[in-house]
Structures are given as structure tokens and as C-alpha cells.
PDB file of C-alpha atoms in Angstrom:
ATOM      1  CA  MET A  30     270.032 126.734 109.326  1.00  0.00           C
ATOM      2  CA  ARG A  31     269.291 125.059 105.996  1.00  0.00           C
ATOM      3  CA  HIS A  32     271.764 126.846 103.727  1.00  0.00           C
ATOM      4  CA  ARG A  33     274.960 124.857 103.127  1.00  0.00           C
ATOM      5  CA  PRO A  34     277.924 127.022 104.165  1.00  0.00           C
ATOM      6  CA  GLN A  35     281.082 127.128 102.091  1.00  0.00           C
ATOM      7  CA  TRP A  36     283.123 124.845 104.369  1.00  0.00           C
ATOM      8  CA  PHE A  37     280.448 122.148 104.109  1.00  0.00           C
ATOM      9  CA  ARG A  38     280.229 122.361 100.314  1.00  0.00           C
ATOM     10  CA  GLU A  39     284.011 122.183 100.046  1.00  0.00           C
ATOM     11  CA  ALA A  40     284.118 119.158 102.340  1.00  0.00           C
ATOM     12  CA  LEU A  41     281.556 117.252 100.269  1.00  0.00           C
ATOM     13  CA  ALA A  42     283.486 118.076  97.094  1.00  0.00           C
ATOM     14  CA  ALA A  43     286.738 116.607  98.467  1.00  0.00           C
ATOM     15  CA  PRO A  44     288.052 113.593  96.490  1.00  0.00           C
ATOM     16  CA  ARG A  45     287.219 110.217  98.010  1.00  0.00           C
ATOM     17  CA  GLU A  46     286.954 106.543  97.113  1.00  0.00           C
ATOM     18  CA  SER A  47     284.178 104.024  97.752  1.00  0.00           C
ATOM     19  CA  ARG A  48     285.594 100.616  98.690  1.00  0.00           C
ATOM     20  CA  ARG A  49     284.516  97.216 100.016  1.00  0.00           C
ATOM     21  CA  VAL A  50     286.216  94.494 102.009  1.00  0.00           C
ATOM     22  CA  THR A  51     284.742  91.046 102.689  1.00  0.00           C
ATOM     23  CA  VAL A  52     284.518  90.039 106.356  1.00  0.00           C
ATOM     24  CA  ASP A  53     283.225  86.560 107.195  1.00  0.00           C
ATOM     25  CA  GLY A  54     281.227  86.407 103.975  1.00  0.00           C
ATOM     26  CA  ALA A  55     279.725  89.909 104.144  1.00  0.00           C
ATOM     27  CA  ARG A  56     280.868  92.795 101.951  1.00  0.00           C
ATOM     28  CA  ILE A  57     281.543  95.786 104.180  1.00  0.00           C
ATOM     29  CA  HIS A  58     281.433  99.188 102.487  1.00  0.00           C
ATOM     30  CA  TYR A  59     283.582 102.158 103.439  1.00  0.00           C
ATOM     31  CA  LEU A  60     284.622 105.591 102.165  1.00  0.00           C
ATOM     32  CA  ARG A  61     288.249 106.680 102.072  1.00  0.00           C
ATOM     33  CA  TRP A  62     289.999 110.091 101.840  1.00  0.00           C
ATOM     34  CA  GLY A  63     293.724 110.955 101.701  1.00  0.00           C
ATOM     35  CA  ASN A  64     296.775 109.789  99.787  1.00  0.00           C
ATOM     36  CA  ASP A  65     298.588 106.509  99.157  1.00  0.00           C
ATOM     37  CA  ASP A  66     301.395 106.941 101.704  1.00  0.00           C
ATOM     38  CA  PRO A  67     301.284 103.703 103.793  1.00  0.00           C
ATOM     39  CA  LYS A  68     303.219 105.349 106.636  1.00  0.00           C
ATOM     40  CA  ARG A  69     300.811 108.286 106.975  1.00  0.00           C
ATOM     41  CA  PRO A  70     298.769 108.010 110.201  1.00  0.00           C
ATOM     42  CA  GLY A  71     295.065 107.492 109.776  1.00  0.00           C
ATOM     43  CA  VAL A  72     291.683 107.388 111.476  1.00  0.00           C
ATOM     44  CA  LEU A  73     288.509 105.341 110.933  1.00  0.00           C
ATOM     45  CA  PHE A  74     285.077 106.704 111.884  1.00  0.00           C
ATOM     46  CA  VAL A  75     282.335 104.286 112.989  1.00  0.00           C
ATOM     47  CA  HIS A  76     278.713 105.458 113.009  1.00  0.00           C
ATOM     48  CA  GLY A  77     275.928 104.796 115.486  1.00  0.00           C
ATOM     49  CA  ASN A  78     272.655 102.853 115.483  1.00  0.00           C
ATOM     50  CA  GLY A  79     270.944 102.872 112.086  1.00  0.00           C
ATOM     51  CA  ALA A  80     273.375 105.413 110.623  1.00  0.00           C
ATOM     52  CA  HIS A  81     276.036 105.135 107.891  1.00  0.00           C
ATOM     53  CA  ALA A  82     279.429 106.354 106.671  1.00  0.00           C
ATOM     54  CA  GLU A  83     278.055 109.588 105.198  1.00  0.00           C
ATOM     55  CA  TRP A  84     277.578 110.926 108.732  1.00  0.00           C
ATOM     56  CA  PHE A  85     281.330 111.610 108.618  1.00  0.00           C
ATOM     57  CA  SER A  86     281.750 112.665 104.986  1.00  0.00           C
ATOM     58  CA  PHE A  87     281.856 116.336 106.023  1.00  0.00           C
ATOM     59  CA  ILE A  88     284.196 115.586 108.964  1.00  0.00           C
ATOM     60  CA  ALA A  89     286.836 113.524 107.118  1.00  0.00           C
ATOM     61  CA  PRO A  90     288.103 116.326 104.801  1.00  0.00           C
ATOM     62  CA  LEU A  91     288.766 118.507 107.863  1.00  0.00           C
ATOM     63  CA  LEU A  92     291.522 116.052 108.835  1.00  0.00           C
ATOM     64  CA  THR A  93     293.124 115.060 105.537  1.00  0.00           C
ATOM     65  CA  ASN A  94     295.800 117.754 105.657  1.00  0.00           C
ATOM     66  CA  ARG A  95     297.588 115.491 108.148  1.00  0.00           C
ATOM     67  CA  TYR A  96     295.874 112.089 108.163  1.00  0.00           C
ATOM     68  CA  ASN A  97     294.327 109.476 105.903  1.00  0.00           C
ATOM     69  CA  VAL A  98     290.674 108.993 106.824  1.00  0.00           C
ATOM     70  CA  ALA A  99     287.999 106.328 106.343  1.00  0.00           C
ATOM     71  CA  ALA A 100     284.361 106.019 107.408  1.00  0.00           C
ATOM     72  CA  MET A 101     282.573 102.670 107.277  1.00  0.00           C
ATOM     73  CA  ASP A 102     279.094 101.183 107.066  1.00  0.00           C
ATOM     74  CA  LEU A 103     278.767  98.539 109.776  1.00  0.00           C
ATOM     75  CA  GLY A 104     277.268  95.223 108.706  1.00  0.00           C
ATOM     76  CA  GLY A 105     273.495  95.489 108.329  1.00  0.00           C
ATOM     77  CA  MET A 106     273.620  99.261 107.857  1.00  0.00           C
ATOM     78  CA  GLY A 107     274.312 101.720 105.066  1.00  0.00           C
ATOM     79  CA  ASP A 108     275.567  99.978 101.928  1.00  0.00           C
ATOM     80  CA  SER A 109     277.114  96.976 103.698  1.00  0.00           C
ATOM     81  CA  ASP A 110     275.663  93.459 103.446  1.00  0.00           C
ATOM     82  CA  TRP A 111     273.213  92.091 105.979  1.00  0.00           C
ATOM     83  CA  ARG A 112     273.987  89.032 108.111  1.00  0.00           C
ATOM     84  CA  GLU A 113     271.847  86.215 109.453  1.00  0.00           C
ATOM     85  CA  ARG A 114     273.186  87.006 112.916  1.00  0.00           C
ATOM     86  CA  TYR A 115     275.142  89.900 114.376  1.00  0.00           C
ATOM     87  CA  SER A 116     277.404  89.937 117.418  1.00  0.00           C
ATOM     88  CA  ARG A 117     279.802  92.272 119.130  1.00  0.00           C
ATOM     89  CA  GLU A 118     282.607  90.057 117.813  1.00  0.00           C
ATOM     90  CA  SER A 119     281.419  90.305 114.195  1.00  0.00           C
ATOM     91  CA  PHE A 120     281.237  94.102 114.420  1.00  0.00           C
ATOM     92  CA  ALA A 121     284.718  94.231 115.993  1.00  0.00           C
ATOM     93  CA  ASP A 122     286.112  92.122 113.154  1.00  0.00           C
ATOM     94  CA  GLU A 123     284.493  94.402 110.566  1.00  0.00           C
ATOM     95  CA  ILE A 124     286.121  97.444 112.161  1.00  0.00           C
ATOM     96  CA  GLY A 125     289.493  95.730 112.285  1.00  0.00           C
ATOM     97  CA  ALA A 126     289.255  94.611 108.666  1.00  0.00           C
ATOM     98  CA  VAL A 127     288.387  98.093 107.385  1.00  0.00           C
ATOM     99  CA  ALA A 128     291.005  99.808 109.551  1.00  0.00           C
ATOM    100  CA  PHE A 129     293.770  97.614 108.140  1.00  0.00           C
ATOM    101  CA  ASP A 130     292.427  97.472 104.571  1.00  0.00           C
ATOM    102  CA  ALA A 131     292.042 101.246 104.208  1.00  0.00           C
ATOM    103  CA  GLY A 132     295.720 102.175 104.487  1.00  0.00           C
ATOM    104  CA  LEU A 133     295.452 104.178 107.699  1.00  0.00           C
ATOM    105  CA  GLY A 134     299.073 103.882 108.745  1.00  0.00           C
ATOM    106  CA  PRO A 135     300.905 101.294 110.844  1.00  0.00           C
ATOM    107  CA  LYS A 136     298.501 101.726 113.788  1.00  0.00           C
ATOM    108  CA  PRO A 137     295.101 103.260 112.941  1.00  0.00           C
ATOM    109  CA  VAL A 138     292.925 105.217 115.361  1.00  0.00           C
ATOM    110  CA  VAL A 139     289.218 104.294 115.521  1.00  0.00           C
ATOM    111  CA  VAL A 140     286.530 106.815 116.529  1.00  0.00           C
ATOM    112  CA  GLY A 141     283.122 105.332 117.348  1.00  0.00           C
ATOM    113  CA  HIS A 142     279.949 107.325 118.010  1.00  0.00           C
ATOM    114  CA  SER A 143     277.136 106.012 120.249  1.00  0.00           C
ATOM    115  CA  PHE A 144     276.505 102.352 119.305  1.00  0.00           C
ATOM    116  CA  GLY A 145     279.624 102.724 117.179  1.00  0.00           C
ATOM    117  CA  GLY A 146     281.468 103.516 120.407  1.00  0.00           C
ATOM    118  CA  PHE A 147     280.357 100.196 121.860  1.00  0.00           C
ATOM    119  CA  VAL A 148     281.604  98.176 118.895  1.00  0.00           C
ATOM    120  CA  THR A 149     284.767 100.308 118.737  1.00  0.00           C
ATOM    121  CA  LEU A 150     285.420  99.298 122.347  1.00  0.00           C
ATOM    122  CA  MET A 151     285.039  95.682 121.216  1.00  0.00           C
ATOM    123  CA  ALA A 152     287.523  96.344 118.401  1.00  0.00           C
ATOM    124  CA  GLY A 153     289.884  97.601 121.076  1.00  0.00           C
ATOM    125  CA  LYS A 154     289.416  94.334 122.958  1.00  0.00           C
ATOM    126  CA  TYR A 155     290.053  92.034 119.998  1.00  0.00           C
ATOM    127  CA  HIS A 156     292.428  94.141 117.862  1.00  0.00           C
ATOM    128  CA  GLY A 157     293.914  96.642 120.312  1.00  0.00           C
ATOM    129  CA  GLU A 158     297.508  95.509 119.876  1.00  0.00           C
ATOM    130  CA  ARG A 159     297.337  96.529 116.211  1.00  0.00           C
ATOM    131  CA  LEU A 160     295.562  99.851 116.825  1.00  0.00           C
ATOM    132  CA  GLY A 161     297.017 103.206 117.795  1.00  0.00           C
ATOM    133  CA  GLY A 162     294.007 104.148 119.891  1.00  0.00           C
ATOM    134  CA  ILE A 163     290.231 104.327 120.192  1.00  0.00           C
ATOM    135  CA  ILE A 164     288.045 107.360 120.883  1.00  0.00           C
ATOM    136  CA  LEU A 165     284.535 106.795 122.247  1.00  0.00           C
ATOM    137  CA  ALA A 166     282.174 109.607 121.232  1.00  0.00           C
ATOM    138  CA  ASP A 167     279.138 109.836 123.507  1.00  0.00           C
ATOM    139  CA  PHE A 168     279.296 106.182 124.431  1.00  0.00           C
ATOM    140  CA  THR A 169     279.684 105.714 128.161  1.00  0.00           C
ATOM    141  CA  VAL A 170     281.599 102.852 129.731  1.00  0.00           C
ATOM    142  CA  ARG A 171     279.723 101.953 132.911  1.00  0.00           C
ATOM    143  CA  ALA A 172     280.490  99.906 135.975  1.00  0.00           C
ATOM    144  CA  PRO A 173     279.362  96.236 135.722  1.00  0.00           C
ATOM    145  CA  GLU A 174     276.527  96.762 138.200  1.00  0.00           C
ATOM    146  CA  GLU A 175     275.134  99.608 136.063  1.00  0.00           C
ATOM    147  CA  ARG A 176     275.162  97.735 132.758  1.00  0.00           C
ATOM    148  CA  HIS A 177     271.987  97.473 130.705  1.00  0.00           C
ATOM    149  CA  GLU A 178     271.282  94.994 127.917  1.00  0.00           C
ATOM    150  CA  TRP A 179     269.428  97.236 125.493  1.00  0.00           C
ATOM    151  CA  PHE A 180     268.682  94.582 122.885  1.00  0.00           C
ATOM    152  CA  LEU A 181     268.262  91.099 124.413  1.00  0.00           C
ATOM    153  CA  ASP A 182     264.667  91.632 125.529  1.00  0.00           C
ATOM    154  CA  ASN A 183     263.533  93.792 122.612  1.00  0.00           C
ATOM    155  CA  GLN A 184     262.404  92.393 119.272  1.00  0.00           C
ATOM    156  CA  ARG A 185     262.461  95.076 116.582  1.00  0.00           C
ATOM    157  CA  ARG A 186     259.602  95.325 114.123  1.00  0.00           C
ATOM    158  CA  PRO A 187     260.298  95.369 110.363  1.00  0.00           C
ATOM    159  CA  THR A 188     260.918  98.850 109.042  1.00  0.00           C
ATOM    160  CA  ARG A 189     257.907 100.519 107.475  1.00  0.00           C
ATOM    161  CA  ILE A 190     257.863 100.838 103.681  1.00  0.00           C
ATOM    162  CA  TYR A 191     256.658 104.257 102.521  1.00  0.00           C
ATOM    163  CA  PRO A 192     254.965 104.778  99.129  1.00  0.00           C
ATOM    164  CA  ASN A 193     257.551 107.289  97.838  1.00  0.00           C
ATOM    165  CA  PHE A 194     260.870 108.913  98.703  1.00  0.00           C
ATOM    166  CA  GLU A 195     259.349 112.219  99.804  1.00  0.00           C
ATOM    167  CA  THR A 196     257.019 110.590 102.334  1.00  0.00           C
ATOM    168  CA  ALA A 197     259.819 108.481 103.773  1.00  0.00           C
ATOM    169  CA  ARG A 198     262.275 111.369 103.892  1.00  0.00           C
ATOM    170  CA  ALA A 199     259.798 113.473 105.864  1.00  0.00           C
ATOM    171  CA  ARG A 200     259.916 110.817 108.619  1.00  0.00           C
ATOM    172  CA  PHE A 201     263.691 111.083 109.167  1.00  0.00           C
ATOM    173  CA  ARG A 202     264.533 111.782 112.821  1.00  0.00           C
ATOM    174  CA  LEU A 203     267.624 111.645 114.974  1.00  0.00           C
ATOM    175  CA  ALA A 204     267.617 108.929 117.629  1.00  0.00           C
ATOM    176  CA  PRO A 205     267.608 109.806 120.426  1.00  0.00           C
ATOM    177  CA  LEU A 206     265.474 112.735 119.354  1.00  0.00           C
ATOM    178  CA  GLN A 207     267.152 116.118 119.632  1.00  0.00           C
ATOM    179  CA  PRO A 208     267.083 119.498 117.878  1.00  0.00           C
ATOM    180  CA  CYS A 209     270.050 120.387 115.686  1.00  0.00           C
ATOM    181  CA  ALA A 210     270.844 123.943 114.593  1.00  0.00           C
ATOM    182  CA  ASN A 211     272.758 122.654 111.558  1.00  0.00           C
ATOM    183  CA  GLY A 212     269.704 121.701 109.569  1.00  0.00           C
ATOM    184  CA  PHE A 213     271.754 121.468 106.372  1.00  0.00           C
ATOM    185  CA  ILE A 214     273.570 118.448 107.847  1.00  0.00           C
ATOM    186  CA  ILE A 215     270.283 116.775 108.799  1.00  0.00           C
ATOM    187  CA  ASP A 216     269.003 117.326 105.258  1.00  0.00           C
ATOM    188  CA  PHE A 217     272.169 115.816 103.807  1.00  0.00           C
ATOM    189  CA  ILE A 218     272.277 112.629 105.879  1.00  0.00           C
ATOM    190  CA  GLY A 219     268.511 112.178 105.701  1.00  0.00           C
ATOM    191  CA  ASP A 220     268.564 112.082 101.914  1.00  0.00           C
ATOM    192  CA  LEU A 221     271.183 109.306 102.025  1.00  0.00           C
ATOM    193  CA  SER A 222     269.471 107.172 104.683  1.00  0.00           C
ATOM    194  CA  LEU A 223     266.865 105.538 102.434  1.00  0.00           C
ATOM    195  CA  ARG A 224     266.785 102.609 100.011  1.00  0.00           C
ATOM    196  CA  GLU A 225     264.232 101.651  97.391  1.00  0.00           C
ATOM    197  CA  VAL A 226     262.324  98.386  97.823  1.00  0.00           C
ATOM    198  CA  LYS A 227     260.649  96.666  94.886  1.00  0.00           C
ATOM    199  CA  ARG A 228     257.772  94.220  95.330  1.00  0.00           C
ATOM    200  CA  GLY A 229     259.133  90.732  95.822  1.00  0.00           C
ATOM    201  CA  GLU A 230     262.611  91.973  96.754  1.00  0.00           C
ATOM    202  CA  ASN A 231     264.314  92.617 100.077  1.00  0.00           C
ATOM    203  CA  PRO A 232     267.946  91.426 100.149  1.00  0.00           C
ATOM    204  CA  GLY A 233     268.742  89.283 103.162  1.00  0.00           C
ATOM    205  CA  ARG A 234     265.182  89.007 104.528  1.00  0.00           C
ATOM    206  CA  ARG A 235     261.720  87.800 103.509  1.00  0.00           C
ATOM    207  CA  HIS A 236     260.426  89.171 100.222  1.00  0.00           C
ATOM    208  CA  SER A 237     258.446  92.368 100.483  1.00  0.00           C
ATOM    209  CA  ASP A 238     254.779  92.497  99.563  1.00  0.00           C
ATOM    210  CA  GLU A 239     255.086  96.255  99.050  1.00  0.00           C
ATOM    211  CA  ALA A 240     257.052  98.606  96.837  1.00  0.00           C
ATOM    212  CA  GLY A 241     258.406 101.928  98.017  1.00  0.00           C
ATOM    213  CA  TRP A 242     261.158 103.337 100.207  1.00  0.00           C
ATOM    214  CA  THR A 243     262.503 102.341 103.620  1.00  0.00           C
ATOM    215  CA  TRP A 244     265.540 102.860 105.818  1.00  0.00           C
ATOM    216  CA  LYS A 245     269.054 101.601 105.003  1.00  0.00           C
ATOM    217  CA  PHE A 246     269.393  99.207 107.906  1.00  0.00           C
ATOM    218  CA  ASP A 247     268.379  95.690 108.852  1.00  0.00           C
ATOM    219  CA  ALA A 248     265.496  95.918 111.322  1.00  0.00           C
ATOM    220  CA  GLU A 249     266.505  92.549 112.799  1.00  0.00           C
ATOM    221  CA  LEU A 250     270.075  93.655 113.419  1.00  0.00           C
ATOM    222  CA  PHE A 251     269.767  94.121 117.173  1.00  0.00           C
ATOM    223  CA  ASN A 252     267.539  91.143 117.966  1.00  0.00           C
ATOM    224  CA  GLY A 253     269.417  89.095 120.553  1.00  0.00           C
ATOM    225  CA  LEU A 254     272.561  91.245 120.431  1.00  0.00           C
ATOM    226  CA  ARG A 255     274.495  90.899 123.695  1.00  0.00           C
ATOM    227  CA  MET A 256     276.450  93.888 124.953  1.00  0.00           C
ATOM    228  CA  GLY A 257     278.089  92.215 127.991  1.00  0.00           C
ATOM    229  CA  ASP A 258     279.143  93.380 131.444  1.00  0.00           C
ATOM    230  CA  ASP A 259     282.900  93.608 130.847  1.00  0.00           C
ATOM    231  CA  HIS A 260     283.126  97.104 129.326  1.00  0.00           C
ATOM    232  CA  ALA A 261     284.947  98.660 132.283  1.00  0.00           C
ATOM    233  CA  ASP A 262     287.528  95.877 132.339  1.00  0.00           C
ATOM    234  CA  ILE A 263     288.081  96.168 128.579  1.00  0.00           C
ATOM    235  CA  TYR A 264     288.446  99.960 128.734  1.00  0.00           C
ATOM    236  CA  LYS A 265     290.850  99.823 131.671  1.00  0.00           C
ATOM    237  CA  ASN A 266     293.093  97.192 130.070  1.00  0.00           C
ATOM    238  CA  LEU A 267     293.180  98.325 126.428  1.00  0.00           C
ATOM    239  CA  ALA A 268     296.360  97.411 124.570  1.00  0.00           C
ATOM    240  CA  CYS A 269     296.147 100.766 122.751  1.00  0.00           C
ATOM    241  CA  LYS A 270     295.473 104.381 123.675  1.00  0.00           C
ATOM    242  CA  GLY A 271     291.955 105.378 124.690  1.00  0.00           C
ATOM    243  CA  ALA A 272     289.809 108.465 125.275  1.00  0.00           C
ATOM    244  CA  THR A 273     286.162 109.430 125.774  1.00  0.00           C
ATOM    245  CA  MET A 274     284.452 112.485 124.263  1.00  0.00           C
ATOM    246  CA  LEU A 275     281.003 113.541 125.481  1.00  0.00           C
ATOM    247  CA  GLY A 276     278.566 116.238 124.415  1.00  0.00           C
ATOM    248  CA  LEU A 277     278.182 118.649 127.320  1.00  0.00           C
ATOM    249  CA  GLU A 278     274.443 118.945 126.593  1.00  0.00           C
ATOM    250  CA  SER A 279     274.018 115.218 125.932  1.00  0.00           C
ATOM    251  CA  LYS A 280     271.636 113.130 128.004  1.00  0.00           C
ATOM    252  CA  ASP A 281     274.527 110.660 128.340  1.00  0.00           C
ATOM    253  CA  TYR A 282     276.681 113.249 130.097  1.00  0.00           C
ATOM    254  CA  ASN A 283     276.847 112.813 133.841  1.00  0.00           C
ATOM    255  CA  PRO A 284     279.612 114.234 136.072  1.00  0.00           C
ATOM    256  CA  SER A 285     279.608 111.086 138.209  1.00  0.00           C
ATOM    257  CA  THR A 286     280.193 108.945 135.116  1.00  0.00           C
ATOM    258  CA  VAL A 287     283.093 111.164 134.082  1.00  0.00           C
ATOM    259  CA  ASP A 288     284.593 110.812 137.564  1.00  0.00           C
ATOM    260  CA  TYR A 289     284.215 107.045 137.363  1.00  0.00           C
ATOM    261  CA  LEU A 290     286.017 106.873 134.012  1.00  0.00           C
ATOM    262  CA  ARG A 291     288.848 109.086 135.210  1.00  0.00           C
ATOM    263  CA  LYS A 292     289.369 106.919 138.275  1.00  0.00           C
ATOM    264  CA  LEU A 293     289.001 103.706 136.276  1.00  0.00           C
ATOM    265  CA  SER A 294     291.784 104.626 133.844  1.00  0.00           C
ATOM    266  CA  PRO A 295     293.475 107.938 134.777  1.00  0.00           C
ATOM    267  CA  GLU A 296     295.747 107.985 131.721  1.00  0.00           C
ATOM    268  CA  LYS A 297     292.790 108.104 129.294  1.00  0.00           C
ATOM    269  CA  PRO A 298     291.400 111.626 128.654  1.00  0.00           C
ATOM    270  CA  VAL A 299     287.695 112.208 129.310  1.00  0.00           C
ATOM    271  CA  PHE A 300     286.363 115.548 128.074  1.00  0.00           C
ATOM    272  CA  THR A 301     283.246 117.358 126.867  1.00  0.00           C
ATOM    273  CA  ILE A 302     282.338 119.401 123.796  1.00  0.00           C
ATOM    274  CA  PRO A 303     280.320 122.535 124.752  1.00  0.00           C
ATOM    275  CA  GLY A 304     277.208 123.179 122.698  1.00  0.00           C
ATOM    276  CA  ALA A 305     276.937 119.527 121.644  1.00  0.00           C
ATOM    277  CA  GLN A 306     274.202 117.061 122.464  1.00  0.00           C
ATOM    278  CA  HIS A 307     274.424 113.333 121.712  1.00  0.00           C
ATOM    279  CA  HIS A 308     275.236 113.759 118.014  1.00  0.00           C
ATOM    280  CA  ILE A 309     278.443 115.707 118.576  1.00  0.00           C
ATOM    281  CA  MET A 310     279.633 115.726 114.951  1.00  0.00           C
ATOM    282  CA  LEU A 311     276.299 117.186 113.798  1.00  0.00           C
ATOM    283  CA  ASP A 312     276.043 119.836 116.516  1.00  0.00           C
ATOM    284  CA  GLN A 313     279.696 120.922 116.591  1.00  0.00           C
ATOM    285  CA  PRO A 314     281.481 119.457 113.534  1.00  0.00           C
ATOM    286  CA  HIS A 315     284.600 121.626 113.759  1.00  0.00           C
ATOM    287  CA  ALA A 316     285.054 121.084 117.489  1.00  0.00           C
ATOM    288  CA  PHE A 317     284.543 117.354 116.966  1.00  0.00           C
ATOM    289  CA  ALA A 318     287.193 117.225 114.218  1.00  0.00           C
ATOM    290  CA  ALA A 319     289.584 119.393 116.243  1.00  0.00           C
ATOM    291  CA  ALA A 320     289.243 117.114 119.273  1.00  0.00           C
ATOM    292  CA  VAL A 321     290.058 114.039 117.183  1.00  0.00           C
ATOM    293  CA  ALA A 322     293.029 115.795 115.554  1.00  0.00           C
ATOM    294  CA  THR A 323     294.355 116.936 118.943  1.00  0.00           C
ATOM    295  CA  LEU A 324     294.261 113.447 120.428  1.00  0.00           C
ATOM    296  CA  MET A 325     295.878 111.960 117.344  1.00  0.00           C
ATOM    297  CA  ALA A 326     298.642 114.580 117.393  1.00  0.00           C
ATOM    298  CA  GLN A 327     299.385 113.765 121.030  1.00  0.00           C
ATOM    299  CA  TRP A 328     299.391 110.000 120.431  1.00  0.00           C
ATOM    300  CA  GLU A 329     301.509 110.465 117.326  1.00  0.00           C
ATOM    301  CA  ALA A 330     304.035 112.502 119.328  1.00  0.00           C
ATOM    302  CA  GLU A 331     304.173 109.696 121.872  1.00  0.00           C
ATOM    303  CA  GLY A 332     304.915 107.168 119.138  1.00  0.00           C
ATOM    304  CA  ALA A 333     301.629 105.260 119.476  1.00  0.00           C
ATOM    305  CA  LEU A 334     300.671 105.543 115.790  1.00  0.00           C
ATOM    306  CA  GLY A 335     303.954 104.373 114.285  1.00  0.00           C
TER     307      GLY A 335
END
């Protein structure tokens, strides 16, 4: 489906602000929807590997009737600055800084998708006492013996520079690869995933010998990034609320993993979204937004967000 339905067009037309906050020398960009009431509860969305804040720009307006909402660009991605070195601690500090800078109520909720779920879990470790809760979207907390360091042994190659926007845009793919019935969403985020490179320029890295278009992320971002083997312990002992949302059709969904999470921390909901693969908010945007709103309403009723 390539035609933009009315709800999607209305969501993109919703008023928003583009803001930046400096975290350890890097300017971190985020988008913000809602009003100026400092007591109004709020939620921050954190994107996955190589993505950006616009992945949630059609989700955020679905929640602003009740909550203030922000979506951020992690360091090295989107319109945020690049760093010489990235770590799980630096990403956690970026999330904390945006959550508290954006005016998302006394205790913000953070929703992280995929790699964003990993760094959201780290934000829960380092900033949990100041958060209302975290929601992990298709990021699976595993037992220590099942951990896998995805990045330590893999050196990423520089991103390819394409001669023009059209050629680059035609190469846009979801990772992991999956079909998506909502082609209009893929078209939207694909158009906003590229940056122009001029010969002799390449902010934060060696100067480019080529001119053209490439992706809006630092190819060296994951080199040497340690994930750690303490995820289960962090999740179990969070100082804030927690929950895990999985796509029922996702390759990350496994009934045994769900059972493990429920036994690890019985008070934290673990649930699936039917009809969704890994990229839940692209496959089922309304169900994704409704799930977030439902959890926030429950936590708000329990006094966790105030």
C-alpha cells in the first residue's frame, strides 16, 4: 500500500518542535509533541540500529491527547552528532538527557525498539530511579549463557556513497529484511534516511573523495561496542516499571524466551502484537501506539509516573 491514508497525513501534519541537547560534548537531536504542562506524563521513543526519530513521527501524534511525546536521534544516527567512541553508557546518558530535557513529566517512560531496546535497558540501569518505566519493543533480554556480542568481532565498512539521491533511495531496506504492507511508511522513512556528502567533507570522519548521497549514520558506530552479559540482572532489578512487547511474527519471538522473561520478573508484562514482525510500529502502528498508551495508563494509575 503506497497511498498515504488520512490518519497518516494528519499525524505528519501535527505540530512539533525540533530540539537539541548537548550530552558529553555531542549535540543530540530530538523531536517533541504536546503542550508545556510540566506535570503532564510523557514518553520518549528510541529508534533501532541505523534508524532515526522520524520512525516515530506518525506514532507520536496518536498519543498526544493524553501525553507529551518525544522521539530522539541516538548519537551517531539521524541528525545527532557523531562521537569518536560509543558505549552503552554514552547511549544511556543521551536517553536520560533527552527524557529530562523534553518536559515529559516528573517520571518519563522510555520505549526502545530493537537496538534502541538495548540502550533503553541501559538507561533503566543508570537512570531508572528517575524514570516511570521502560518498554522494550522487540528487544529480547536473554539469560547470561545465551548472550551474544554482536559488535565486538565485527568491523563495519564505510557506508557506500551513491551518485545521486534516487540511486541511494532505491537501496533502502529494512534490517533485518522483512516485507511491510504499509509501503507508504517505508517510503516516508526512506526519504529521510539519507544525507548529502560533498567532496572533501564528511563530519566526524575522514574526508570523502566522492560526492553524492549516503546513509544518516556513522558506519563506525558499532565497532567495539560491548553489550554485556548482565541484561537479565538489570531487567529483573529495575528501579522503575518495565515491560516487553514482541511482534508475534518476528524472528525474535520465541515462546521459551517469553516464559523465561515472565519467570525472571513476573510483575513485568510480556506480550505480543499479532500481525507484526520485527518492526512493530511499521507493521501495526495503531496497535503499537495502543499498547504503549495502555501500559502508561496502568502505570499512571499506580502512581509510577508522578
